[in-house]
Short mmCIF file of C-alpha atoms and ligand atoms in Angstrom, two decimals:
data_model
loop_
_atom_site.label_atom_id
_atom_site.label_comp_id
_atom_site.label_asym_id
_atom_site.label_seq_id
_atom_site.Cartn_x
_atom_site.Cartn_y
_atom_site.Cartn_z
CA MET D 29 55.83 -225.88 -161.99
CA LYS D 30 55.79 -223.00 -159.57
CA ALA D 31 54.21 -223.61 -156.16
CA ALA D 32 54.08 -221.79 -152.82
CA LEU D 33 55.49 -224.07 -150.12
CA LEU D 34 54.89 -223.60 -146.42
CA THR D 35 58.24 -224.77 -145.05
CA GLU D 36 57.72 -223.82 -141.39
CA PRO D 37 54.99 -221.84 -139.59
CA SER D 38 54.69 -218.34 -141.12
CA LYS D 39 57.32 -219.04 -143.78
CA ILE D 40 56.42 -219.48 -147.44
CA SER D 41 58.91 -220.12 -150.18
CA ILE D 42 58.02 -219.92 -153.86
CA SER D 43 59.56 -223.12 -155.21
CA ASP D 44 59.93 -225.14 -158.36
CA MET D 45 58.17 -228.49 -157.96
CA PRO D 46 57.94 -231.45 -160.31
CA MET D 47 55.08 -231.28 -162.81
CA PRO D 48 52.34 -233.73 -161.72
CA VAL D 49 51.78 -236.68 -164.04
CA CYS D 50 48.14 -237.37 -164.92
CA GLY D 51 47.06 -241.02 -164.42
CA ASP D 52 43.84 -243.01 -164.72
CA GLY D 53 40.87 -241.42 -162.96
CA GLN D 54 42.70 -238.12 -162.59
CA VAL D 55 42.41 -234.70 -164.12
CA LEU D 56 45.24 -232.19 -164.46
CA VAL D 57 44.02 -228.63 -163.91
CA LYS D 58 45.94 -225.46 -164.73
CA ILE D 59 45.03 -223.15 -161.87
CA SER D 60 43.97 -219.57 -162.65
CA HIS D 61 42.44 -218.21 -159.41
CA VAL D 62 42.53 -219.33 -155.79
CA GLY D 63 40.63 -217.97 -152.80
CA ILE D 64 42.48 -217.53 -149.51
CA CYS D 65 40.50 -218.73 -146.51
CA GLY D 66 40.66 -218.60 -142.71
CA THR D 67 41.78 -222.24 -142.75
CA ASP D 68 44.86 -221.21 -144.75
CA THR D 69 45.75 -218.47 -142.26
CA LYS D 70 45.46 -220.97 -139.39
CA ILE D 71 47.65 -223.55 -141.16
CA PHE D 72 50.07 -220.72 -141.98
CA ASP D 73 50.53 -219.61 -138.38
CA GLY D 74 50.54 -223.17 -137.01
CA GLY D 75 47.10 -222.95 -135.33
CA ILE D 76 46.04 -225.94 -137.42
CA PRO D 77 48.85 -228.51 -137.31
CA SER D 78 50.14 -229.78 -140.65
CA ASN D 79 52.97 -231.81 -142.11
CA MET D 80 55.39 -229.36 -143.69
CA PRO D 81 56.53 -228.67 -146.32
CA LEU D 82 52.98 -228.19 -147.55
CA VAL D 83 51.33 -226.49 -150.51
CA MET D 84 48.23 -224.93 -148.90
CA GLY D 85 45.06 -223.74 -150.66
CA HIS D 86 41.71 -225.43 -151.39
CA GLU D 87 39.50 -222.93 -153.25
CA ALA D 88 40.61 -223.14 -156.88
CA VAL D 89 39.32 -222.70 -160.38
CA GLY D 90 41.18 -223.20 -163.64
CA GLU D 91 41.13 -225.09 -166.89
CA ILE D 92 41.56 -228.80 -167.59
CA VAL D 93 44.75 -229.56 -169.51
CA GLU D 94 44.67 -233.37 -169.37
CA GLY D 95 42.17 -236.12 -168.48
CA GLN D 96 38.38 -236.20 -168.30
CA ALA D 97 36.26 -235.35 -165.26
CA GLU D 98 33.38 -237.57 -164.19
CA ASP D 99 30.91 -234.84 -165.16
CA GLY D 100 32.26 -234.97 -168.74
CA SER D 101 34.50 -231.85 -168.59
CA SER D 102 37.56 -232.20 -170.79
CA PRO D 103 40.71 -230.30 -171.79
CA GLY D 104 40.02 -226.60 -172.40
CA ASP D 105 36.97 -226.48 -170.10
CA PRO D 106 36.89 -224.03 -167.17
CA VAL D 107 36.34 -225.98 -163.93
CA ILE D 108 36.23 -225.68 -160.17
CA ILE D 109 37.91 -228.20 -157.85
CA ASP D 110 36.03 -229.87 -154.97
CA PRO D 111 38.76 -230.04 -152.29
CA VAL D 112 37.05 -232.63 -150.09
CA LEU D 113 38.73 -235.99 -150.65
CA HIS D 114 36.95 -239.26 -149.90
CA CYS D 115 37.75 -242.96 -150.19
CA GLY D 116 34.45 -244.32 -151.54
CA ASN D 117 34.63 -247.45 -149.35
CA CYS D 118 34.01 -246.55 -145.73
CA PHE D 119 30.88 -246.49 -143.53
CA TYR D 120 30.20 -242.80 -144.32
CA CYS D 121 30.95 -243.04 -148.06
CA ASP D 122 28.57 -246.05 -148.27
CA LYS D 123 25.84 -243.85 -146.76
CA GLY D 124 26.52 -241.09 -149.29
CA ASP D 125 28.09 -238.81 -146.68
CA THR D 126 31.35 -238.58 -148.60
CA HIS D 127 32.16 -235.26 -146.88
CA LEU D 128 32.43 -237.14 -143.57
CA CYS D 129 34.69 -239.90 -144.97
CA GLU D 130 36.83 -241.65 -142.32
CA ASN D 131 39.81 -241.72 -144.68
CA GLY D 132 39.17 -238.36 -146.31
CA GLY D 133 40.83 -235.01 -145.97
CA LEU D 134 41.01 -231.50 -147.29
CA VAL D 135 43.23 -230.52 -150.20
CA GLY D 136 45.80 -228.03 -148.92
CA ARG D 137 45.65 -229.35 -145.37
CA GLU D 138 46.18 -233.11 -145.36
CA VAL D 139 47.68 -233.23 -148.87
CA ASP D 140 49.34 -230.63 -151.10
CA GLY D 141 46.87 -228.02 -152.32
CA VAL D 142 46.24 -225.47 -155.02
CA PHE D 143 48.60 -222.54 -154.34
CA ALA D 144 50.48 -223.80 -157.39
CA GLU D 145 50.38 -223.57 -161.18
CA TYR D 146 48.87 -227.05 -161.61
CA PHE D 147 46.83 -229.49 -159.52
CA LEU D 148 46.13 -233.16 -160.09
CA ALA D 149 42.55 -233.87 -158.94
CA PRO D 150 40.48 -237.06 -158.72
CA ALA D 151 38.12 -237.11 -161.75
CA GLY D 152 35.09 -236.95 -159.45
CA ASN D 153 36.35 -233.75 -157.77
CA VAL D 154 36.22 -231.50 -160.83
CA PHE D 155 33.08 -229.66 -161.97
CA ALA D 156 32.30 -227.66 -165.14
CA LEU D 157 32.06 -223.94 -164.44
CA GLY D 158 30.60 -222.94 -167.78
CA THR D 159 31.67 -219.78 -169.56
CA LYS D 160 29.23 -217.28 -168.02
CA ILE D 161 30.70 -217.18 -164.57
CA ASP D 162 33.47 -214.65 -163.81
CA ARG D 163 36.55 -216.72 -163.09
CA ALA D 164 38.09 -214.21 -160.70
CA ALA D 165 35.13 -214.60 -158.28
CA ALA D 166 34.49 -218.30 -158.91
CA PRO D 167 36.72 -219.72 -156.14
CA LEU D 168 33.98 -218.47 -153.77
CA ILE D 169 31.70 -221.18 -155.15
CA GLN D 170 33.65 -223.64 -152.98
CA VAL D 171 32.80 -221.57 -149.90
CA MET D 172 29.21 -221.32 -151.11
CA THR D 173 28.93 -225.12 -151.32
CA THR D 174 29.40 -225.41 -147.54
CA VAL D 175 26.78 -222.65 -147.06
CA LEU D 176 24.27 -224.43 -149.31
CA HIS D 177 25.02 -227.76 -147.65
CA ALA D 178 24.27 -226.24 -144.23
CA GLN D 179 21.04 -224.64 -145.38
CA ASN D 180 19.91 -227.83 -147.11
CA ARG D 181 20.55 -229.75 -143.90
CA ALA D 182 18.44 -227.17 -142.01
CA LYS D 183 15.75 -227.44 -144.74
CA ILE D 184 15.17 -223.73 -145.19
CA GLN D 185 11.72 -223.34 -146.69
CA THR D 186 9.76 -220.81 -148.65
CA GLY D 187 8.25 -218.17 -146.42
CA GLU D 188 10.57 -218.59 -143.44
CA VAL D 189 12.25 -215.89 -141.40
CA VAL D 190 16.01 -216.37 -141.31
CA VAL D 191 18.50 -214.41 -139.24
CA VAL D 192 22.22 -214.33 -140.10
CA LEU D 193 24.46 -213.28 -137.20
CA GLY D 194 27.81 -211.98 -138.49
CA LEU D 195 28.28 -210.49 -141.96
CA GLY D 196 31.72 -211.60 -143.11
CA VAL D 197 32.12 -213.51 -146.36
CA THR D 198 30.19 -216.56 -145.19
CA GLY D 199 27.47 -214.51 -143.45
CA LEU D 200 26.82 -212.49 -146.62
CA LEU D 201 26.78 -215.71 -148.68
CA GLN D 202 24.30 -217.19 -146.19
CA ILE D 203 22.01 -214.19 -146.86
CA GLN D 204 22.09 -214.63 -150.62
CA VAL D 205 21.62 -218.42 -150.45
CA ALA D 206 18.71 -218.13 -147.98
CA LYS D 207 16.95 -215.69 -150.31
CA ALA D 208 17.64 -217.98 -153.28
CA LEU D 209 16.08 -220.89 -151.35
CA GLY D 210 12.90 -218.88 -150.76
CA ALA D 211 13.25 -217.36 -147.29
CA LYS D 212 10.61 -214.64 -146.93
CA VAL D 213 12.55 -212.32 -144.64
CA VAL D 214 16.30 -212.44 -144.12
CA ILE D 215 17.75 -210.30 -141.34
CA GLY D 216 21.48 -209.55 -141.42
CA VAL D 217 23.10 -208.70 -138.10
CA SER D 218 26.53 -207.05 -137.60
CA ARG D 219 28.11 -204.47 -135.35
CA ASN D 220 29.73 -203.02 -138.50
CA ALA D 221 27.73 -200.42 -140.48
CA TYR D 222 29.75 -201.05 -143.68
CA LYS D 223 28.86 -204.74 -143.57
CA ARG D 224 25.22 -204.00 -142.84
CA GLY D 225 25.27 -201.81 -145.96
CA LEU D 226 26.71 -204.70 -148.00
CA ALA D 227 24.01 -207.00 -146.62
CA ASP D 228 21.36 -204.50 -147.80
CA LYS D 229 22.84 -204.55 -151.28
CA MET D 230 23.07 -208.35 -151.28
CA GLY D 231 19.46 -209.00 -150.54
CA ALA D 232 18.91 -208.72 -146.79
CA ASP D 233 15.40 -207.46 -146.12
CA VAL D 234 16.36 -205.94 -142.76
CA THR D 235 19.65 -205.28 -141.01
CA ALA D 236 20.34 -204.78 -137.33
CA GLU D 237 23.07 -204.50 -134.72
CA HIS D 238 23.74 -207.40 -132.34
CA GLY D 239 21.72 -207.44 -129.11
CA GLU D 240 18.50 -205.56 -128.40
CA ASP D 241 18.22 -204.06 -131.89
CA ALA D 242 18.31 -207.50 -133.55
CA LYS D 243 15.95 -209.02 -131.00
CA GLN D 244 13.35 -206.24 -131.34
CA LYS D 245 13.37 -206.44 -135.14
CA VAL D 246 13.07 -210.26 -135.10
CA LEU D 247 10.13 -210.16 -132.67
CA GLU D 248 8.38 -207.45 -134.73
CA LEU D 249 8.71 -209.46 -137.91
CA THR D 250 7.49 -212.74 -136.38
CA GLU D 251 4.50 -211.66 -134.30
CA GLY D 252 6.64 -212.06 -131.21
CA ARG D 253 7.62 -215.69 -131.91
CA GLY D 254 11.29 -215.43 -132.89
CA ALA D 255 13.10 -216.58 -136.03
CA ASP D 256 12.50 -219.90 -137.79
CA VAL D 257 16.22 -220.29 -138.49
CA VAL D 258 19.23 -218.51 -137.02
CA ILE D 259 22.63 -218.88 -138.62
CA GLU D 260 25.67 -218.08 -136.45
CA ALA D 261 28.43 -217.03 -138.84
CA VAL D 262 30.97 -215.57 -136.43
CA GLY D 263 32.34 -218.45 -134.30
CA TYR D 264 31.81 -216.89 -130.87
CA ILE D 265 29.97 -218.65 -128.07
CA SER D 266 28.34 -215.33 -127.08
CA VAL D 267 26.83 -215.04 -130.57
CA LEU D 268 25.68 -218.66 -130.45
CA ALA D 269 23.91 -217.69 -127.19
CA GLU D 270 22.26 -214.78 -129.06
CA ALA D 271 21.13 -217.25 -131.75
CA MET D 272 19.44 -219.43 -129.09
CA ASP D 273 17.78 -216.34 -127.65
CA ILE D 274 16.22 -215.07 -130.90
CA ALA D 275 15.18 -218.47 -132.39
CA ARG D 276 11.50 -219.34 -132.01
CA ILE D 277 10.23 -222.34 -130.08
CA GLY D 278 11.02 -225.36 -132.29
CA GLY D 279 13.40 -223.22 -134.33
CA ARG D 280 16.64 -224.33 -136.00
CA ILE D 281 20.12 -223.02 -135.37
CA ILE D 282 23.05 -223.47 -137.71
CA PRO D 283 26.30 -222.94 -135.77
CA PHE D 284 28.30 -222.22 -138.92
CA GLY D 285 31.16 -220.36 -137.24
CA ILE D 286 34.07 -222.51 -136.10
CA TYR D 287 34.42 -222.30 -132.33
CA ALA D 288 37.89 -222.03 -130.89
CA ALA D 289 36.67 -221.47 -127.29
CA LEU D 290 36.69 -224.46 -124.97
CA GLU D 291 34.10 -223.06 -122.62
CA GLY D 292 31.51 -220.30 -122.43
CA LYS D 293 28.00 -219.37 -121.36
CA LEU D 294 24.97 -220.65 -123.23
CA PRO D 295 21.26 -220.45 -122.29
CA PHE D 296 20.94 -224.21 -121.82
CA TYR D 297 17.42 -223.94 -120.42
CA GLN D 298 16.22 -222.41 -123.70
CA PHE D 299 17.91 -225.23 -125.57
CA TYR D 300 15.58 -227.60 -123.69
CA PHE D 301 12.46 -225.44 -123.33
CA LYS D 302 12.37 -224.20 -126.92
CA GLU D 303 13.11 -227.70 -128.26
CA LEU D 304 15.82 -226.14 -130.43
CA ASN D 305 17.37 -228.05 -133.31
CA ILE D 306 21.06 -227.46 -133.69
CA ILE D 307 22.16 -228.40 -137.19
CA ASN D 308 25.85 -228.53 -138.05
CA ALA D 309 27.69 -228.72 -141.34
CA ARG D 310 31.36 -229.66 -141.68
CA ALA D 311 31.83 -229.54 -145.42
CA ALA D 312 29.85 -230.00 -148.65
CA LEU D 313 28.77 -232.87 -150.86
CA PRO D 314 29.91 -233.19 -154.47
CA SER D 315 26.30 -232.49 -155.59
CA ASP D 316 26.48 -229.05 -153.92
CA PHE D 317 28.93 -227.91 -156.64
CA PRO D 318 26.61 -228.10 -159.68
CA ALA D 319 23.78 -226.73 -157.51
CA CYS D 320 25.83 -223.66 -156.53
CA ILE D 321 27.17 -223.14 -160.05
CA LYS D 322 23.54 -223.05 -161.26
CA LEU D 323 22.53 -220.46 -158.63
CA VAL D 324 25.44 -218.21 -159.67
CA GLU D 325 24.77 -218.73 -163.35
CA GLU D 326 21.12 -217.77 -162.89
CA GLY D 327 22.16 -214.60 -161.08
CA LYS D 328 20.49 -215.67 -157.82
CA VAL D 329 23.80 -215.30 -156.04
CA ASP D 330 26.22 -212.50 -156.99
CA LEU D 331 29.85 -213.20 -156.08
CA GLY D 332 31.43 -210.14 -157.75
CA PRO D 333 31.07 -207.75 -154.80
CA PHE D 334 32.93 -210.14 -152.49
CA ILE D 335 36.31 -209.72 -154.16
CA THR D 336 38.01 -206.78 -152.48
CA HIS D 337 41.70 -207.66 -152.93
CA THR D 338 43.80 -209.58 -155.45
CA TYR D 339 47.45 -210.73 -155.21
CA SER D 340 49.77 -212.84 -157.36
CA LEU D 341 51.06 -216.32 -156.38
CA ASP D 342 54.49 -214.77 -155.58
CA GLU D 343 52.76 -212.48 -153.07
CA LEU D 344 51.00 -215.27 -151.11
CA SER D 345 52.77 -214.45 -147.87
CA GLU D 346 51.70 -210.75 -148.02
CA ALA D 347 48.16 -211.81 -149.03
CA ILE D 348 47.82 -214.14 -146.03
CA LYS D 349 49.21 -211.51 -143.65
CA HIS D 350 46.72 -209.01 -145.09
CA LEU D 351 43.90 -211.46 -144.41
CA MET D 352 45.10 -211.94 -140.83
CA ALA D 353 45.25 -208.23 -140.08
CA PRO D 354 42.11 -206.72 -138.54
CA SER D 355 40.07 -204.87 -141.16
CA ASP D 356 36.42 -203.87 -141.38
CA GLU D 357 36.30 -203.32 -145.12
CA ARG D 358 38.00 -206.41 -146.49
CA LEU D 359 36.04 -209.37 -147.77
CA LYS D 360 37.55 -212.02 -150.05
CA VAL D 361 41.23 -212.06 -151.02
CA ILE D 362 41.96 -213.85 -154.30
CA LEU D 363 45.27 -215.08 -155.65
CA GLU D 364 45.85 -214.90 -159.42
CA VAL D 365 48.13 -217.71 -160.51
ZN1 ZN X 421 38.06 -222.34 -147.32
ZN1 ZN X 422 35.20 -242.94 -147.14
#
């Protein structure tokens, strides 16, 4: 089978690899579409260390060709792959926190991933997509599972005011999921007018620029209290500080961005005085997959507008470089296998 191998940092070679052999408890999936993610770009340039050669990629959909998934999916069925591996025997797995497994890992980072024609998945890591969902946009459901997992951990409730700081792919997904979970007002914040326009189309009730504009609008909409939940979807300490500033007393903050900075300024006094709850999410649970598939199927979350660029497997290197280049009008890049 054809696969894209990272042989050294920033070097991908399209190679012929042995066809995986399907064993007990496994499902062989013929990949059709894969999303490219920030994690892939960081593995590609060596920012995230990995054992090379490595097949990267962890956001895949396709069709079962052999084996049966635990959810009953069988050959011919369109499926999505849950890339979070777990052992089933450790302290965390016993508690049901399989996404925090001590012996686990991410497909395409710790083990070979899905930038390939076929992938052999554990039978519990494959979920039926159904036939109504557009396959080209479906890899985004994997990203959406982490968003839903974070919002479930923060217990977003009907009637709440939620602010999303940063309107990239995950920020825009956060908006749609918060509305689907019943948030009364969702405020999307970005410095970029194009992305604020997208947020308007995707269900944000109000949009604002970072800083004073966002703060004023939040205070107006909450009788001066501040937001119930603030989601930081950028990964900058300065934006996390903004989240702490606009959350209400007793509010919740989801620091969803991944922070590369080792130090920075935060309003620590507010952390104490407001009794803020900081709620993190590393990955998703298997149960988040059927839940997200249902939200997309019901039309509560629309993934179509996210796909702005498509490449072929042979063009993976160009696709990753495109994703790494600064751009204000690019959202999700998808690979057609
Ligand atoms: Zn990803
Ligand atoms: Zn485990």
